[in-house]
CSV table of C-alpha atoms in Angstrom, one decimal:
chain,number,residue,atom,x,y,z
A,1,MET,CA,0.0,0.0,0.0
A,2,SER,CA,3.0,2.4,0.3
A,3,LYS,CA,3.0,3.0,-3.4
A,4,ILE,CA,-0.7,3.7,-3.7
A,5,THR,CA,-0.4,6.0,-0.6
A,6,GLU,CA,2.4,7.9,-2.3
A,7,LYS,CA,0.5,8.2,-5.6
A,8,ILE,CA,-2.7,9.5,-3.9
A,9,ALA,CA,-0.6,12.0,-2.0
A,10,LYS,CA,0.9,13.3,-5.3
A,11,LEU,CA,-2.6,13.5,-6.8
A,12,LEU,CA,-3.9,15.6,-3.9
A,13,ALA,CA,-0.8,17.8,-4.1
A,14,LEU,CA,-1.4,18.2,-7.9
A,15,ALA,CA,-4.7,19.9,-7.4
A,16,GLU,CA,-3.4,23.2,-5.9
A,17,SER,CA,-6.2,25.2,-7.5
A,18,PRO,CA,-8.5,27.0,-5.0
A,19,TYR,CA,-11.5,25.8,-7.1
A,20,GLU,CA,-13.6,23.5,-5.0
A,21,GLU,CA,-14.8,21.3,-7.9
A,22,GLU,CA,-11.2,20.4,-8.5
A,23,ALA,CA,-10.8,19.6,-4.8
A,24,LYS,CA,-13.7,17.2,-4.9
A,25,ALA,CA,-12.4,15.7,-8.1
A,26,ALA,CA,-9.1,15.0,-6.3
A,27,LEU,CA,-10.9,13.4,-3.3
A,28,LEU,CA,-13.0,11.2,-5.5
A,29,GLN,CA,-10.1,10.1,-7.7
A,30,ALA,CA,-8.1,9.3,-4.6
A,31,ARG,CA,-10.8,7.1,-3.3
A,32,ARG,CA,-11.1,5.5,-6.7
A,33,LEU,CA,-7.5,4.5,-6.5
A,34,MET,CA,-7.8,3.2,-3.0
A,35,ALA,CA,-10.8,1.1,-3.9
A,36,GLU,CA,-9.2,-0.2,-7.1
A,37,HIS,CA,-6.1,-1.1,-5.3
A,38,LYS,CA,-8.0,-3.1,-2.6
A,39,LEU,CA,-9.7,-5.0,-5.4
A,40,MET,CA,-6.3,-6.5,-6.4
A,41,PRO,CA,-5.9,-9.6,-4.1
A,42,GLU,CA,-2.2,-9.9,-4.8
A,43,ASP,CA,-1.6,-6.4,-3.3
A,44,ILE,CA,-3.6,-7.0,-0.1
A,45,GLU,CA,-1.5,-7.8,3.0
A,46,PRO,CA,-2.9,-10.0,5.8
A,47,GLN,CA,-4.6,-7.9,8.4
A,48,GLU,CA,-2.6,-9.5,11.2
A,49,ASN,CA,0.5,-7.9,9.6
A,50,LYS,CA,-0.9,-4.5,10.0
A,51,LYS,CA,-1.5,-2.3,13.1
A,52,VAL,CA,-4.3,0.0,14.1
A,53,ILE,CA,-3.5,3.7,14.3
A,54,GLN,CA,-5.3,6.1,16.6
A,55,GLU,CA,-4.1,9.6,16.2
A,56,CYS,CA,-5.2,13.2,16.1
A,57,VAL,CA,-4.4,15.2,12.9
A,58,GLY,CA,-3.9,18.7,14.3
A,59,ILE,CA,-7.2,20.2,13.3
A,60,THR,CA,-9.4,21.8,16.0
A,61,CYS,CA,-13.0,23.1,16.0
A,62,THR,CA,-15.7,24.4,18.3
A,63,LYS,CA,-19.5,24.7,17.9
A,64,LEU,CA,-19.0,28.3,16.7
A,65,SER,CA,-15.8,28.0,14.8
A,66,SER,CA,-16.0,25.6,11.9
A,67,PRO,CA,-18.6,23.2,13.3
A,68,TRP,CA,-18.8,21.5,9.9
A,69,THR,CA,-15.3,20.0,10.6
A,70,VAL,CA,-16.9,17.2,12.6
A,71,TYR,CA,-19.2,16.4,9.7
A,72,LEU,CA,-16.3,16.4,7.3
A,73,SER,CA,-14.3,14.0,9.5
A,74,THR,CA,-17.2,11.6,9.7
A,75,LEU,CA,-17.8,11.8,6.0
A,76,ILE,CA,-14.2,11.2,5.0
A,77,ALA,CA,-13.7,8.4,7.6
A,78,ALA,CA,-16.7,6.6,6.3
A,79,HIS,CA,-15.3,6.5,2.8
A,80,TYR,CA,-11.7,5.7,3.7
A,81,CYS,CA,-12.3,2.6,6.0
A,82,CYS,CA,-11.7,4.5,9.2
A,83,ARG,CA,-13.6,5.9,12.2
A,84,PRO,CA,-13.4,9.5,13.5
A,85,TYR,CA,-13.2,10.7,17.1
A,86,ARG,CA,-12.7,14.0,18.9
A,87,SER,CA,-10.2,14.7,21.7
A,88,SER,CA,-10.7,17.5,24.1
A,89,VAL,CA,-9.5,18.6,27.5
A,90,HIS,CA,-12.3,18.4,30.2
A,91,GLY,CA,-14.1,21.7,30.3
A,92,SER,CA,-12.7,22.9,27.1
A,93,LYS,CA,-14.9,24.0,24.1
A,94,VAL,CA,-12.1,23.1,21.7
A,95,SER,CA,-12.0,19.6,20.2
A,96,GLU,CA,-9.2,18.1,18.0
A,97,ILE,CA,-10.1,15.7,15.2
A,98,GLY,CA,-8.6,12.3,15.1
A,99,PHE,CA,-9.1,9.0,13.2
A,100,ILE,CA,-8.7,5.3,14.0
A,101,GLY,CA,-7.8,2.9,11.1
A,102,MET,CA,-5.4,0.3,9.9
A,103,GLU,CA,-2.0,1.9,9.2
A,104,ASP,CA,-2.4,2.4,5.4
A,105,ASP,CA,-6.0,3.3,5.5
A,106,PHE,CA,-5.3,5.9,8.3
A,107,LYS,CA,-2.6,7.5,6.1
A,108,LEU,CA,-5.0,7.9,3.2
A,109,CYS,CA,-7.9,9.1,5.4
A,110,LYS,CA,-5.6,11.7,7.0
A,111,LEU,CA,-4.4,12.9,3.6
A,112,ALA,CA,-8.0,13.2,2.3
A,113,PHE,CA,-9.3,15.0,5.3
A,114,LEU,CA,-6.5,17.5,5.6
A,115,TYR,CA,-6.8,18.2,1.8
A,116,ALA,CA,-10.6,18.8,2.0
A,117,TYR,CA,-10.3,20.9,5.2
A,118,ASP,CA,-7.6,23.1,3.6
A,119,CYS,CA,-9.8,23.6,0.5
A,120,ILE,CA,-12.7,24.8,2.7
A,121,ALA,CA,-10.5,26.9,4.9
A,122,SER,CA,-9.0,28.6,1.8
A,123,ARG,CA,-12.4,29.7,0.6
A,124,CYS,CA,-13.4,30.8,4.1
A,125,ARG,CA,-10.3,33.1,4.2
A,126,GLN,CA,-11.5,34.7,1.0
A,127,ILE,CA,-15.0,35.2,2.4
A,128,ARG,CA,-13.7,36.9,5.5
A,129,THR,CA,-12.0,39.6,3.4
A,130,GLN,CA,-15.3,41.0,2.3
A,131,LYS,CA,-15.9,44.5,3.6
A,132,GLY,CA,-19.0,45.8,5.3
A,133,TYR,CA,-20.1,42.7,7.2
A,134,PRO,CA,-20.0,42.2,11.0
A,135,ALA,CA,-17.8,39.3,12.2
A,136,LYS,CA,-20.9,37.2,13.1
A,137,THR,CA,-22.2,37.4,9.6
A,138,LEU,CA,-18.9,36.5,8.0
A,139,ARG,CA,-18.7,33.5,10.4
A,140,GLU,CA,-22.1,32.4,9.3
A,141,MET,CA,-21.1,32.7,5.6
A,142,CYS,CA,-18.0,30.6,6.2
A,143,ASN,CA,-19.8,27.9,8.2
A,144,SER,CA,-22.6,27.8,5.6
A,145,TYR,CA,-20.1,27.3,2.9
A,146,GLY,CA,-18.4,24.6,4.9
A,147,TRP,CA,-21.7,22.7,5.4
A,148,GLY,CA,-22.6,23.1,1.7
A,149,PHE,CA,-19.2,21.8,0.6
A,150,CYS,CA,-19.5,18.7,2.9
A,151,ARG,CA,-23.0,17.9,1.6
A,152,GLY,CA,-21.9,18.4,-2.0
A,153,LEU,CA,-19.0,16.0,-1.4
A,154,SER,CA,-21.3,13.5,0.3
A,155,ALA,CA,-23.6,13.6,-2.8
A,156,ALA,CA,-20.5,13.0,-5.0
A,157,PHE,CA,-19.4,10.1,-2.9
A,158,GLN,CA,-22.9,8.5,-3.2
A,159,LYS,CA,-22.9,8.9,-6.9
A,160,GLN,CA,-19.5,7.3,-7.1
A,161,GLU,CA,-20.7,4.4,-5.0
A,162,ALA,CA,-23.7,3.9,-7.2
A,163,GLU,CA,-21.4,3.6,-10.2
A,164,HIS,CA,-19.1,1.1,-8.4
A,165,GLN,CA,-21.2,-1.1,-6.3
A,166,GLU,CA,-18.4,-3.7,-6.2
A,167,TRP,CA,-16.4,-1.4,-3.9
A,168,GLY,CA,-18.8,-2.2,-1.1
A,169,LEU,CA,-17.1,-5.6,-0.7
A,170,VAL,CA,-13.7,-4.1,0.1
A,171,MET,CA,-14.3,-0.5,1.3
A,172,VAL,CA,-15.3,-1.5,4.8
A,173,VAL,CA,-14.0,-0.7,8.3
A,174,PRO,CA,-11.8,-3.6,9.5
A,175,GLN,CA,-13.0,-5.5,12.6
A,176,ALA,CA,-9.7,-4.6,14.4
A,177,VAL,CA,-10.7,-0.9,14.0
A,178,GLU,CA,-14.2,-1.5,15.3
A,179,ASP,CA,-12.7,-3.4,18.3
A,180,ALA,CA,-10.4,-0.4,19.0
A,181,VAL,CA,-13.3,2.0,18.8
A,182,SER,CA,-15.4,-0.1,21.2
A,183,LYS,CA,-12.7,0.2,23.8
A,184,MET,CA,-12.7,4.0,23.7
A,185,LYS,CA,-14.5,6.2,26.1
A,186,ARG,CA,-17.4,7.4,24.0
A,187,SER,CA,-18.1,11.1,23.8
A,188,ASP,CA,-21.0,13.0,22.3
A,189,TYR,CA,-20.4,13.2,18.6
A,190,LYS,CA,-23.5,14.9,17.4
A,191,ILE,CA,-23.4,16.6,14.0
A,192,SER,CA,-25.5,19.7,14.2
A,193,SER,CA,-25.8,22.2,11.5
A,194,THR,CA,-25.7,25.9,12.1
A,195,SER,CA,-29.1,27.3,13.1
A,196,SER,CA,-28.6,30.5,11.0
A,197,MET,CA,-27.6,29.0,7.6
A,198,ASN,CA,-26.7,31.5,4.9
A,199,ARG,CA,-28.5,29.9,1.9
A,200,GLN,CA,-26.4,31.6,-0.7
A,201,TYR,CA,-23.1,30.3,0.6
A,202,ALA,CA,-24.5,26.9,1.5
A,203,ALA,CA,-25.8,26.6,-2.1
A,204,MET,CA,-22.4,27.8,-3.4
A,205,GLY,CA,-20.6,25.1,-1.5
A,206,TYR,CA,-23.0,22.4,-2.5
A,207,ALA,CA,-23.0,23.3,-6.2
A,208,ASP,CA,-19.2,23.0,-6.2
A,209,GLY,CA,-19.7,19.3,-5.4
A,210,GLN,CA,-22.1,18.8,-8.3
A,211,GLU,CA,-20.1,20.3,-11.2
A,212,PHE,CA,-16.8,18.8,-11.8
A,213,ASP,CA,-14.8,16.6,-14.1
A,214,MET,CA,-13.5,13.6,-12.0
A,215,ARG,CA,-10.3,13.3,-14.1
A,216,ARG,CA,-9.6,17.0,-14.5
A,217,ARG,CA,-6.0,17.9,-13.6
A,218,LEU,CA,-5.6,14.5,-11.9
A,219,GLU,CA,-4.2,12.4,-14.7
A,220,PRO,CA,-1.3,13.0,-17.1
A,221,SER,CA,-2.1,14.5,-20.4
A,222,ALA,CA,-2.2,12.0,-23.3
């Protein structure tokens, strides 16, 4: 899996454009490679030769600041054979995102999540430069865009799954990961959308997930 991990990392690095449709194309193409690789029996290592990784990835969030981050981590984990979790100090409103997965799956899940998060954060930085809006309104715009982006990506993943139903046989969370999750102290992991959604920015984010060329900028030119 080391070669496929390296290839996916290069694909994600290739799509440096701030355009979100290209970001989603990169994420979908990365998952395509992961699924196709797992469909090759000769490349699959015995599960007993692998280890479970449980690790935070350096991204934090609160209910006010980027609450969509939790949804994004759940969405990415579900499509990269991992489970998400949050780590926080008792009494703190800040949570750090983490994932649990087999070593190779964890690496790919982390790459995909950080890439998607950076794409949303980049657009949010642009939104915050707009003049004439109070801080609260700008925050609502950013969070609405984040929610829309996640939902657009979710729809894109669902479409991809419908086109490749055979992936369901291999793109599953390994039992060793489920066992590790069952031993963790469970915390409230509710995914609640912002109550004051800005429809314009939510629609903008969602639309970015519906209009893309899956292979754009992700494959060498002929």
